[in-house]
mmCIF file of N, CA and C in Angstrom:
data_model
loop_
_atom_site.group_PDB
_atom_site.id
_atom_site.type_symbol
_atom_site.label_atom_id
_atom_site.label_comp_id
_atom_site.label_asym_id
_atom_site.label_seq_id
_atom_site.Cartn_x
_atom_site.Cartn_y
_atom_site.Cartn_z
ATOM 1 N N MET O 249 159.683 154.070 132.257
ATOM 2 C CA MET O 249 159.248 155.005 133.612
ATOM 3 C C MET O 249 157.733 155.204 133.175
ATOM 4 N N THR O 250 157.198 155.668 131.823
ATOM 5 C CA THR O 250 155.802 156.056 131.794
ATOM 6 C C THR O 250 154.914 154.789 131.791
ATOM 7 N N LEU O 251 155.361 153.762 131.685
ATOM 8 C CA LEU O 251 154.516 152.288 131.856
ATOM 9 C C LEU O 251 154.307 152.009 133.435
ATOM 10 N N HIS O 252 155.136 152.613 134.231
ATOM 11 C CA HIS O 252 154.845 152.352 135.603
ATOM 12 C C HIS O 252 153.719 153.366 136.265
ATOM 13 N N MET O 253 153.715 154.629 135.491
ATOM 14 C CA MET O 253 152.581 155.454 135.920
ATOM 15 C C MET O 253 150.988 155.017 135.607
ATOM 16 N N LEU O 254 151.104 153.933 134.392
ATOM 17 C CA LEU O 254 149.939 153.564 134.107
ATOM 18 C C LEU O 254 149.114 152.457 134.867
ATOM 19 N N PHE O 255 150.048 151.692 135.710
ATOM 20 C CA PHE O 255 149.513 150.658 136.316
ATOM 21 C C PHE O 255 149.330 151.048 137.841
ATOM 22 N N ILE O 256 147.918 150.584 138.175
ATOM 23 C CA ILE O 256 147.630 151.105 139.404
ATOM 24 C C ILE O 256 147.530 149.847 140.501
ATOM 25 N N SER O 257 148.037 149.639 141.750
ATOM 26 C CA SER O 257 147.986 148.559 142.484
ATOM 27 C C SER O 257 146.783 148.508 143.243
ATOM 28 N N GLY O 258 146.656 147.524 143.821
ATOM 29 C CA GLY O 258 145.289 147.276 144.705
ATOM 30 C C GLY O 258 145.293 148.445 145.676
ATOM 31 N N GLY O 259 146.393 148.919 146.513
ATOM 32 C CA GLY O 259 146.574 149.570 147.519
ATOM 33 C C GLY O 259 146.082 151.163 147.053
ATOM 34 N N GLU O 260 146.365 151.546 145.852
ATOM 35 C CA GLU O 260 146.102 152.827 145.590
ATOM 36 C C GLU O 260 144.603 152.848 144.933
ATOM 37 N N ILE O 261 144.105 151.715 144.642
ATOM 38 C CA ILE O 261 142.760 151.824 144.420
ATOM 39 C C ILE O 261 141.938 152.035 145.848
ATOM 40 N N VAL O 262 142.666 151.530 146.720
ATOM 41 C CA VAL O 262 141.626 151.662 148.051
ATOM 42 C C VAL O 262 141.882 153.039 148.612
ATOM 43 N N LEU O 263 143.187 153.738 148.026
ATOM 44 C CA LEU O 263 143.296 155.024 148.461
ATOM 45 C C LEU O 263 142.619 155.898 147.942
ATOM 46 N N VAL O 264 142.395 155.685 146.480
ATOM 47 C CA VAL O 264 141.352 156.571 145.680
ATOM 48 C C VAL O 264 140.100 156.571 146.216
ATOM 49 N N MET O 265 139.507 155.319 146.505
ATOM 50 C CA MET O 265 138.164 155.161 146.957
ATOM 51 C C MET O 265 137.791 155.850 148.397
ATOM 52 N N MET O 266 138.952 155.879 149.346
ATOM 53 C CA MET O 266 138.970 156.718 150.442
ATOM 54 C C MET O 266 138.660 157.913 150.331
ATOM 55 N N LEU O 267 139.809 158.483 149.062
ATOM 56 C CA LEU O 267 139.676 159.953 149.131
ATOM 57 C C LEU O 267 138.054 160.430 148.504
ATOM 58 N N ALA O 268 137.531 159.316 147.389
ATOM 59 C CA ALA O 268 136.308 159.716 147.136
ATOM 60 C C ALA O 268 135.274 159.836 148.175
ATOM 61 N N LEU O 269 135.392 159.117 149.233
ATOM 62 C CA LEU O 269 134.719 158.947 150.079
ATOM 63 C C LEU O 269 134.574 160.243 150.887
ATOM 64 N N LEU O 270 135.849 160.739 151.398
ATOM 65 C CA LEU O 270 136.014 161.925 151.958
ATOM 66 C C LEU O 270 135.541 162.965 151.478
ATOM 67 N N PHE O 271 135.692 163.332 149.958
ATOM 68 C CA PHE O 271 135.262 164.387 149.327
ATOM 69 C C PHE O 271 133.798 164.637 148.958
ATOM 70 N N PHE O 272 133.231 163.295 148.639
ATOM 71 C CA PHE O 272 131.705 163.508 148.533
ATOM 72 C C PHE O 272 130.829 163.091 149.578
ATOM 73 N N GLY O 273 131.307 162.289 150.236
ATOM 74 C CA GLY O 273 130.697 161.707 151.676
ATOM 75 C C GLY O 273 129.801 160.489 151.308
ATOM 76 N N SER O 274 129.209 159.673 152.159
ATOM 77 C CA SER O 274 128.758 158.487 152.033
ATOM 78 C C SER O 274 127.410 158.444 151.510
ATOM 79 N N LYS O 275 126.508 159.725 151.462
ATOM 80 C CA LYS O 275 125.445 159.782 150.933
ATOM 81 C C LYS O 275 125.436 160.339 149.275
ATOM 82 N N ALA O 276 126.446 160.867 148.824
ATOM 83 C CA ALA O 276 126.636 161.369 147.862
ATOM 84 C C ALA O 276 127.328 160.385 146.750
ATOM 85 N N ILE O 277 127.706 159.469 147.150
ATOM 86 C CA ILE O 277 128.390 158.271 146.493
ATOM 87 C C ILE O 277 127.283 157.718 145.538
ATOM 88 N N PRO O 278 126.325 156.860 146.122
ATOM 89 C CA PRO O 278 125.357 156.457 145.493
ATOM 90 C C PRO O 278 124.641 157.088 144.433
ATOM 91 N N ASP O 279 124.572 158.624 144.676
ATOM 92 C CA ASP O 279 123.825 159.298 143.767
ATOM 93 C C ASP O 279 124.740 159.588 142.480
ATOM 94 N N ILE O 280 126.031 159.457 142.886
ATOM 95 C CA ILE O 280 126.950 159.529 141.579
ATOM 96 C C ILE O 280 127.184 158.374 140.854
ATOM 97 N N ALA O 281 127.139 157.263 141.699
ATOM 98 C CA ALA O 281 127.199 155.680 140.880
ATOM 99 C C ALA O 281 125.794 155.694 139.950
ATOM 100 N N LYS O 282 124.836 156.311 140.421
ATOM 101 C CA LYS O 282 123.478 156.551 139.777
ATOM 102 C C LYS O 282 123.555 157.323 138.583
ATOM 103 N N THR O 283 123.964 158.248 138.903
ATOM 104 C CA THR O 283 124.270 159.066 137.422
ATOM 105 C C THR O 283 125.130 158.409 136.505
ATOM 106 N N LEU O 284 126.614 157.801 136.990
ATOM 107 C CA LEU O 284 127.260 157.271 136.187
ATOM 108 C C LEU O 284 126.483 156.048 135.527
ATOM 109 N N GLY O 285 125.630 155.386 135.995
ATOM 110 C CA GLY O 285 125.022 154.186 135.391
ATOM 111 C C GLY O 285 123.890 154.791 134.454
ATOM 112 N N LYS O 286 123.270 155.716 134.692
ATOM 113 C CA LYS O 286 122.286 156.367 133.747
ATOM 114 C C LYS O 286 122.996 156.916 132.413
ATOM 115 N N GLY O 287 124.130 157.506 132.725
ATOM 116 C CA GLY O 287 124.743 158.030 131.606
ATOM 117 C C GLY O 287 125.604 156.716 130.761
ATOM 118 N N MET O 288 126.126 155.792 131.248
ATOM 119 C CA MET O 288 126.572 154.608 130.556
ATOM 120 C C MET O 288 125.208 153.848 129.749
ATOM 121 N N ARG O 289 123.927 153.783 130.593
ATOM 122 C CA ARG O 289 122.954 153.326 129.735
ATOM 123 C C ARG O 289 122.568 154.155 128.365
ATOM 124 N N GLU O 290 122.551 155.366 128.607
ATOM 125 C CA GLU O 290 122.099 156.301 127.545
ATOM 126 C C GLU O 290 123.296 156.314 126.524
ATOM 127 N N PHE O 291 124.606 155.946 126.720
ATOM 128 C CA PHE O 291 125.553 155.839 126.056
ATOM 129 C C PHE O 291 125.238 154.817 125.102
ATOM 130 N N LYS O 292 125.018 153.543 125.784
ATOM 131 C CA LYS O 292 124.869 152.075 125.101
ATOM 132 C C LYS O 292 123.860 152.424 124.524
ATOM 133 N N LYS O 293 122.730 153.030 124.620
ATOM 134 C CA LYS O 293 121.447 152.842 124.136
ATOM 135 C C LYS O 293 121.671 154.049 122.569
ATOM 136 N N ALA O 294 122.345 154.890 122.721
ATOM 137 C CA ALA O 294 122.784 155.624 121.436
ATOM 138 C C ALA O 294 123.699 154.784 120.520
ATOM 139 N N THR O 295 124.482 154.260 121.121
ATOM 140 C CA THR O 295 125.132 153.249 120.445
ATOM 141 C C THR O 295 124.555 152.242 119.430
ATOM 142 N N ASN O 296 123.701 151.581 120.468
ATOM 143 C CA ASN O 296 122.602 150.381 119.575
ATOM 144 C C ASN O 296 122.139 151.090 118.387
ATOM 145 N N GLU O 297 121.447 152.235 118.958
ATOM 146 C CA GLU O 297 120.661 153.132 117.893
ATOM 147 C C GLU O 297 121.349 153.237 116.546
ATOM 148 N N ILE O 298 122.584 153.743 116.856
ATOM 149 C CA ILE O 298 123.296 154.220 115.461
ATOM 150 C C ILE O 298 123.854 152.859 114.759
ATOM 151 N N LYS O 299 123.971 151.767 115.468
ATOM 152 C CA LYS O 299 124.236 150.648 114.820
ATOM 153 C C LYS O 299 123.065 150.179 113.941
ATOM 154 N N ARG O 300 121.877 150.304 114.728
ATOM 155 C CA ARG O 300 120.447 149.754 114.014
ATOM 156 C C ARG O 300 120.375 150.660 112.751
ATOM 157 N N GLU O 301 120.504 151.850 112.887
ATOM 158 C CA GLU O 301 120.319 152.908 111.559
ATOM 159 C C GLU O 301 121.173 152.415 110.776
ATOM 160 N N PHE O 302 122.392 152.180 110.960
ATOM 161 C CA PHE O 302 123.626 151.901 109.938
ATOM 162 C C PHE O 302 123.219 150.577 109.321
ATOM 163 N N GLU O 303 122.846 149.464 109.977
ATOM 164 C CA GLU O 303 122.124 148.210 109.579
ATOM 165 C C GLU O 303 121.075 148.558 108.578
ATOM 166 N N ASP O 304 120.181 149.285 108.980
ATOM 167 C CA ASP O 304 119.005 149.488 108.037
ATOM 168 C C ASP O 304 119.498 150.148 106.812
ATOM 169 N N ASN O 305 120.038 151.136 107.020
ATOM 170 C CA ASN O 305 120.675 151.905 105.475
ATOM 171 C C ASN O 305 121.450 151.304 104.778
ATOM 172 N N THR O 306 122.368 150.132 105.284
ATOM 173 C CA THR O 306 123.364 149.250 104.545
ATOM 174 C C THR O 306 122.697 148.115 104.017
ATOM 175 N N GLY O 307 121.421 147.861 104.622
ATOM 176 C CA GLY O 307 120.812 146.464 104.365
ATOM 177 C C GLY O 307 120.434 146.410 102.828
ATOM 178 N N ASP O 308 120.182 147.482 102.129
ATOM 179 C CA ASP O 308 119.656 147.409 100.773
ATOM 180 C C ASP O 308 121.030 147.061 99.973
ATOM 181 N N PHE O 309 122.211 147.885 100.309
ATOM 182 C CA PHE O 309 123.561 147.535 99.668
ATOM 183 C C PHE O 309 123.935 145.955 99.991
ATOM 184 N N LYS O 310 123.627 145.597 101.348
ATOM 185 C CA LYS O 310 123.997 144.282 101.445
ATOM 186 C C LYS O 310 123.073 143.233 100.531
ATOM 187 N N ARG O 311 121.935 143.535 100.228
ATOM 188 C CA ARG O 311 121.254 142.608 99.655
ATOM 189 C C ARG O 311 121.629 142.730 98.154
ATOM 190 N N ASP O 312 121.893 144.006 97.672
ATOM 191 C CA ASP O 312 122.446 144.165 96.352
ATOM 192 C C ASP O 312 123.606 143.248 96.220
ATOM 193 N N ILE O 313 124.412 143.506 97.141
ATOM 194 C CA ILE O 313 125.812 142.641 96.857
ATOM 195 C C ILE O 313 125.655 141.176 97.210
ATOM 196 N N ASP O 314 124.726 140.622 97.863
ATOM 197 C CA ASP O 314 124.453 139.374 97.902
ATOM 198 C C ASP O 314 123.895 138.717 96.500
ATOM 199 N N ASP O 315 122.873 139.622 95.933
ATOM 200 C CA ASP O 315 122.577 139.436 94.767
ATOM 201 C C ASP O 315 123.486 139.370 93.663
ATOM 202 N N ILE O 316 124.430 140.133 93.573
ATOM 203 C CA ILE O 316 125.467 140.112 92.567
ATOM 204 C C ILE O 316 126.468 138.922 93.069
ATOM 205 N N ARG O 317 126.808 138.854 93.951
ATOM 206 C CA ARG O 317 127.312 137.691 94.584
ATOM 207 C C ARG O 317 126.976 136.133 94.118
ATOM 208 N N SER O 318 125.835 136.081 94.334
ATOM 209 C CA SER O 318 124.935 134.825 93.919
ATOM 210 C C SER O 318 124.875 134.724 92.336
ATOM 211 N N THR O 319 124.542 135.820 91.655
ATOM 212 C CA THR O 319 124.770 135.822 90.386
ATOM 213 C C THR O 319 125.861 135.204 89.530
ATOM 214 N N VAL O 320 127.241 136.114 90.409
ATOM 215 C CA VAL O 320 128.534 135.971 89.746
ATOM 216 C C VAL O 320 128.802 134.396 90.052
ATOM 217 N N LYS O 321 128.561 133.960 91.117
ATOM 218 C CA LYS O 321 128.799 132.582 91.488
ATOM 219 C C LYS O 321 128.095 131.441 90.449
ATOM 220 N N SER O 322 126.672 131.639 90.357
ATOM 221 C CA SER O 322 126.172 130.986 89.441
ATOM 222 C C SER O 322 126.508 130.958 87.892
ATOM 223 N N GLU O 323 127.061 132.170 87.249
ATOM 224 C CA GLU O 323 127.585 132.374 86.325
ATOM 225 C C GLU O 323 128.904 131.492 86.096
ATOM 226 N N THR O 324 129.715 131.787 87.306
ATOM 227 C CA THR O 324 131.085 130.922 87.416
ATOM 228 C C THR O 324 130.870 129.405 87.094
ATOM 229 N N GLN O 325 129.946 129.029 87.867
ATOM 230 C CA GLN O 325 129.662 127.489 87.877
ATOM 231 C C GLN O 325 129.181 126.934 86.400
ATOM 232 N N LYS O 326 128.613 127.829 85.759
ATOM 233 C CA LYS O 326 127.937 127.461 84.514
ATOM 234 C C LYS O 326 129.266 127.703 83.413
ATOM 235 N N ILE O 327 130.127 128.486 83.582
ATOM 236 C CA ILE O 327 131.205 128.831 82.706
ATOM 237 C C ILE O 327 132.056 127.515 82.949
ATOM 238 N N GLY O 328 132.343 127.000 84.232
ATOM 239 C CA GLY O 328 133.139 126.026 84.673
ATOM 240 C C GLY O 328 132.745 124.806 84.024
ATOM 241 N N GLN O 329 131.283 124.504 83.966
ATOM 242 C CA GLN O 329 130.638 123.343 83.397
ATOM 243 C C GLN O 329 130.775 123.126 81.875
ATOM 244 N N ASP O 330 130.936 124.408 81.390
ATOM 245 C CA ASP O 330 130.800 124.565 79.782
ATOM 246 C C ASP O 330 132.515 124.420 79.614
ATOM 247 N N ILE O 331 133.364 124.796 80.476
ATOM 248 C CA ILE O 331 134.820 124.501 79.935
ATOM 249 C C ILE O 331 134.869 122.866 80.336
ATOM 250 N N ASP O 332 134.456 122.317 81.263
ATOM 251 C CA ASP O 332 134.577 121.035 81.380
ATOM 252 C C ASP O 332 134.004 120.216 80.268
ATOM 253 N N GLN O 333 132.767 120.539 79.623
ATOM 254 C CA GLN O 333 132.449 119.725 78.588
ATOM 255 C C GLN O 333 133.129 119.868 77.607
ATOM 256 N N VAL O 334 133.565 120.985 77.201
ATOM 257 C CA VAL O 334 134.450 121.429 76.151
ATOM 258 C C VAL O 334 135.959 120.350 75.940
ATOM 259 N N SER O 335 136.461 120.448 77.361
ATOM 260 C CA SER O 335 137.875 119.856 77.650
ATOM 261 C C SER O 335 137.519 118.380 77.337
ATOM 262 N N SER O 336 136.390 117.777 77.803
ATOM 263 C CA SER O 336 136.138 116.491 77.692
ATOM 264 C C SER O 336 135.886 116.079 76.457
ATOM 265 N N ARG O 337 135.074 116.827 75.570
ATOM 266 C CA ARG O 337 134.967 116.761 74.065
ATOM 267 C C ARG O 337 136.177 116.773 73.029
ATOM 268 N N MET O 338 137.223 117.804 73.749
ATOM 269 C CA MET O 338 138.417 117.952 72.906
ATOM 270 C C MET O 338 139.355 116.473 73.508
ATOM 271 N N LYS O 339 139.226 115.928 74.574
ATOM 272 C CA LYS O 339 140.014 114.774 75.039
ATOM 273 C C LYS O 339 139.499 113.399 74.193
ATOM 274 N N GLU O 340 138.266 113.700 73.876
ATOM 275 C CA GLU O 340 137.437 112.484 73.065
ATOM 276 C C GLU O 340 138.234 112.633 71.656
ATOM 277 N N GLU O 341 137.930 113.682 71.171
ATOM 278 C CA GLU O 341 138.769 113.940 69.640
ATOM 279 C C GLU O 341 139.876 113.648 69.469
ATOM 280 N N THR O 342 140.789 114.036 70.531
ATOM 281 C CA THR O 342 142.350 113.929 70.518
ATOM 282 C C THR O 342 142.682 112.319 70.659
ATOM 283 N N SER O 343 141.793 111.571 71.403
ATOM 284 C CA SER O 343 141.893 110.153 71.554
ATOM 285 C C SER O 343 141.791 109.498 70.136
ATOM 286 N N LYS O 344 140.510 109.840 69.538
ATOM 287 C CA LYS O 344 140.061 109.370 68.063
ATOM 288 C C LYS O 344 141.209 109.630 67.320
ATOM 289 N N LEU O 345 141.723 110.803 67.346
ATOM 290 C CA LEU O 345 142.768 111.239 66.261
ATOM 291 C C LEU O 345 143.922 110.475 66.754
ATOM 292 N N SER O 346 144.424 110.215 67.848
ATOM 293 C CA SER O 346 145.558 109.660 67.817
ATOM 294 C C SER O 346 145.509 108.001 67.584
ATOM 295 N N HIS O 347 144.355 107.568 67.852
ATOM 296 C CA HIS O 347 143.889 106.115 67.301
ATOM 297 C C HIS O 347 144.205 106.074 65.905
ATOM 298 N N GLU O 348 143.395 106.940 65.146
ATOM 299 C CA GLU O 348 143.612 106.875 63.766
ATOM 300 C C GLU O 348 145.028 107.110 63.154
ATOM 301 N N VAL O 349 145.724 107.985 63.833
ATOM 302 C CA VAL O 349 147.147 108.253 63.372
ATOM 303 C C VAL O 349 147.935 106.907 63.747
ATOM 304 N N GLU O 350 147.651 106.079 64.563
ATOM 305 C CA GLU O 350 148.476 104.889 64.978
ATOM 306 C C GLU O 350 148.174 103.858 63.923
ATOM 307 N N SER O 351 146.755 103.788 63.597
ATOM 308 C CA SER O 351 146.324 102.761 62.755
ATOM 309 C C SER O 351 146.951 103.038 61.280
ATOM 310 N N ILE O 352 146.980 104.343 60.694
ATOM 311 C CA ILE O 352 147.680 104.859 59.465
ATOM 312 C C ILE O 352 149.115 104.512 59.554
ATOM 313 N N SER O 353 149.780 104.890 60.667
ATOM 314 C CA SER O 353 151.167 104.360 60.777
ATOM 315 C C SER O 353 151.558 103.180 60.770
ATOM 316 N N ALA O 354 150.518 102.386 61.455
ATOM 317 C CA ALA O 354 150.706 100.835 61.242
ATOM 318 C C ALA O 354 150.613 100.179 60.033
ATOM 319 N N GLN O 355 149.504 100.862 59.184
ATOM 320 C CA GLN O 355 149.404 100.392 58.010
ATOM 321 C C GLN O 355 150.573 101.014 56.996
ATOM 322 N N THR O 356 150.876 102.219 57.054
ATOM 323 C CA THR O 356 152.044 102.787 56.419
ATOM 324 C C THR O 356 153.352 101.835 56.669
ATOM 325 N N ALA O 357 153.240 101.475 57.842
ATOM 326 C CA ALA O 357 154.691 100.552 58.093
ATOM 327 C C ALA O 357 154.485 99.341 57.391
ATOM 328 N N GLU O 358 153.265 98.739 57.654
ATOM 329 C CA GLU O 358 153.299 97.447 56.876
ATOM 330 C C GLU O 358 153.423 97.530 55.292
ATOM 331 N N LYS O 359 153.024 98.238 54.844
ATOM 332 C CA LYS O 359 153.164 98.614 53.490
ATOM 333 C C LYS O 359 154.570 98.850 53.048
ATOM 334 N N THR O 360 155.184 99.597 53.859
ATOM 335 C CA THR O 360 156.669 99.846 53.640
ATOM 336 C C THR O 360 157.493 98.691 53.438
ATOM 337 N N ASN O 361 157.335 97.865 54.813
ATOM 338 C CA ASN O 361 158.010 96.623 54.695
ATOM 339 C C ASN O 361 157.534 95.635 53.294
ATOM 340 N N LYS O 362 156.325 95.805 52.931
ATOM 341 C CA LYS O 362 156.218 95.050 51.925
ATOM 342 C C LYS O 362 156.949 95.279 50.657
ATOM 343 N N LEU O 363 157.054 96.729 50.567
ATOM 344 C CA LEU O 363 157.639 97.163 49.143
ATOM 345 C C LEU O 363 159.392 97.072 49.262
ATOM 346 N N VAL O 364 159.713 97.139 50.733
ATOM 347 C CA VAL O 364 161.335 96.856 50.865
ATOM 348 C C VAL O 364 161.486 95.317 50.631
ATOM 349 N N ASP O 365 160.651 94.518 51.166
ATOM 350 C CA ASP O 365 160.779 93.066 50.586
ATOM 351 C C ASP O 365 160.649 92.822 49.164
ATOM 352 N N GLU O 366 159.705 93.390 48.429
ATOM 353 C CA GLU O 366 159.829 93.402 47.017
ATOM 354 C C GLU O 366 161.053 93.790 46.332
ATOM 355 N N VAL O 367 161.372 94.966 46.797
ATOM 356 C CA VAL O 367 162.672 95.817 46.014
ATOM 357 C C VAL O 367 163.640 94.810 46.378
ATOM 358 N N GLU O 368 163.801 94.236 47.600
ATOM 359 C CA GLU O 368 164.970 93.333 47.794
ATOM 360 C C GLU O 368 164.762 92.073 46.826
ATOM 361 N N LYS O 369 163.550 91.546 46.894
ATOM 362 C CA LYS O 369 163.630 90.460 45.745
ATOM 363 C C LYS O 369 163.802 90.771 44.405
ATOM 364 N N ALA O 370 163.419 91.708 44.175
ATOM 365 C CA ALA O 370 163.580 92.397 42.633
ATOM 366 C C ALA O 370 165.052 92.591 42.425
ATOM 367 N N SER O 371 165.899 93.073 43.352
ATOM 368 C CA SER O 371 167.083 93.531 43.229
ATOM 369 C C SER O 371 167.877 92.093 42.741
ATOM 370 N N VAL O 372 167.832 91.012 43.955
ATOM 371 C CA VAL O 372 168.349 89.596 43.906
ATOM 372 C C VAL O 372 167.893 88.949 42.566
ATOM 373 N N THR O 373 166.688 88.962 42.083
ATOM 374 C CA THR O 373 166.213 88.524 40.662
ATOM 375 C C THR O 373 167.083 89.125 39.747
ATOM 376 N N SER O 374 167.224 90.491 39.648
ATOM 377 C CA SER O 374 168.004 91.265 38.569
ATOM 378 C C SER O 374 169.386 91.019 38.500
ATOM 379 N N GLU O 375 169.866 90.936 40.039
ATOM 380 C CA GLU O 375 171.322 90.206 39.899
ATOM 381 C C GLU O 375 171.768 88.952 39.373
ATOM 382 N N GLU O 376 170.816 88.039 39.600
ATOM 383 C CA GLU O 376 170.899 86.624 39.166
ATOM 384 C C GLU O 376 170.587 86.744 37.753
ATOM 385 N N THR O 377 169.800 87.398 37.243
ATOM 386 C CA THR O 377 169.529 87.635 35.661
ATOM 387 C C THR O 377 171.015 87.964 35.213
ATOM 388 N N ASN O 378 171.440 89.156 35.470
ATOM 389 C CA ASN O 378 172.525 89.848 35.289
ATOM 390 C C ASN O 378 173.781 88.757 35.263
ATOM 391 N N ALA O 379 173.741 87.944 36.133
ATOM 392 C CA ALA O 379 174.793 87.075 36.022
ATOM 393 C C ALA O 379 174.671 86.084 35.084
ATOM 394 N N ASP O 380 173.404 85.484 34.723
ATOM 395 C CA ASP O 380 173.327 84.600 33.609
ATOM 396 C C ASP O 380 173.270 85.155 32.296
ATOM 397 N N LEU O 381 173.312 86.317 31.993
ATOM 398 C CA LEU O 381 173.735 87.041 30.864
ATOM 399 C C LEU O 381 175.052 86.843 30.538
ATOM 400 N N PRO O 382 175.249 86.637 29.061
ATOM 401 C CA PRO O 382 176.574 86.667 28.575
ATOM 402 C C PRO O 382 177.053 88.072 28.785
ATOM 403 N N GLU O 383 178.447 88.317 28.749
ATOM 404 C CA GLU O 383 179.095 89.437 28.993
ATOM 405 C C GLU O 383 179.104 90.122 27.628
ATOM 406 N N THR O 384 178.880 91.423 27.894
ATOM 407 C CA THR O 384 178.785 92.411 26.622
ATOM 408 C C THR O 384 180.074 92.782 26.130
ATOM 409 N N ASN O 385 180.188 93.363 24.932
ATOM 410 C CA ASN O 385 181.247 93.919 24.498
ATOM 411 C C ASN O 385 182.059 95.051 25.503
ATOM 412 N N ASP O 386 181.161 95.807 25.936
ATOM 413 C CA ASP O 386 181.731 96.850 26.820
ATOM 414 C C ASP O 386 182.547 96.190 28.078
ATOM 415 N N GLU O 387 181.813 95.236 28.565
ATOM 416 C CA GLU O 387 182.488 94.442 29.730
ATOM 417 C C GLU O 387 183.893 93.729 29.060
ATOM 418 N N LYS O 388 183.972 93.376 28.183
ATOM 419 C CA LYS O 388 185.138 92.497 27.497
ATOM 420 C C LYS O 388 186.134 93.473 27.285
ATOM 421 N N LEU O 389 185.581 94.832 26.983
ATOM 422 C CA LEU O 389 186.685 95.718 26.558
ATOM 423 C C LEU O 389 187.244 96.055 27.783
ATOM 424 N N LYS O 390 186.227 96.452 29.070
ATOM 425 C CA LYS O 390 187.007 96.784 30.123
ATOM 426 C C LYS O 390 188.180 95.573 30.956
ATOM 427 N N ASP O 391 187.687 94.390 30.656
ATOM 428 C CA ASP O 391 188.399 93.247 31.059
ATOM 429 C C ASP O 391 189.655 93.057 29.948
ATOM 430 N N GLY O 392 189.734 93.623 28.995
ATOM 431 C CA GLY O 392 190.670 93.568 27.818
ATOM 432 C C GLY O 392 190.643 92.199 27.218
ATOM 433 N N THR O 393 189.587 91.554 27.312
ATOM 434 C CA THR O 393 189.501 90.211 26.314
ATOM 435 C C THR O 393 189.236 90.514 24.835
ATOM 436 N N LEU O 394 188.759 91.551 24.570
ATOM 437 C CA LEU O 394 188.170 92.032 23.376
ATOM 438 C C LEU O 394 189.352 92.491 22.567
#
């Protein structure tokens, strides 16, 4: 119900205008409108003056904040560039170390394979040598031939 009271229709506006004309007369309405216009002009002037004073007083703060903002931004960019340089160096060093580790592991695997081959050859040779040797007394005792 309260919402219906806030809205004014076109007919109600005409009625209010007619009542204002009756109360104040046709000669007083232009004076009232003139006075309202002056009042609105003074209000607007005062508002603009307050805005101007506010901007003048806060201009120093604004400049200080802008200076701080630009300083922080430039320092942040410098730090970002330093981080990028350090990370690129770290990547290069990591790459070098990984190549060295791969090289060493390849050499180690090659030497290990050679040693395994030599051990296998030595074991085959020792088996052949043992097969060619005559039986010892211990072996004959085990066999029961002695």
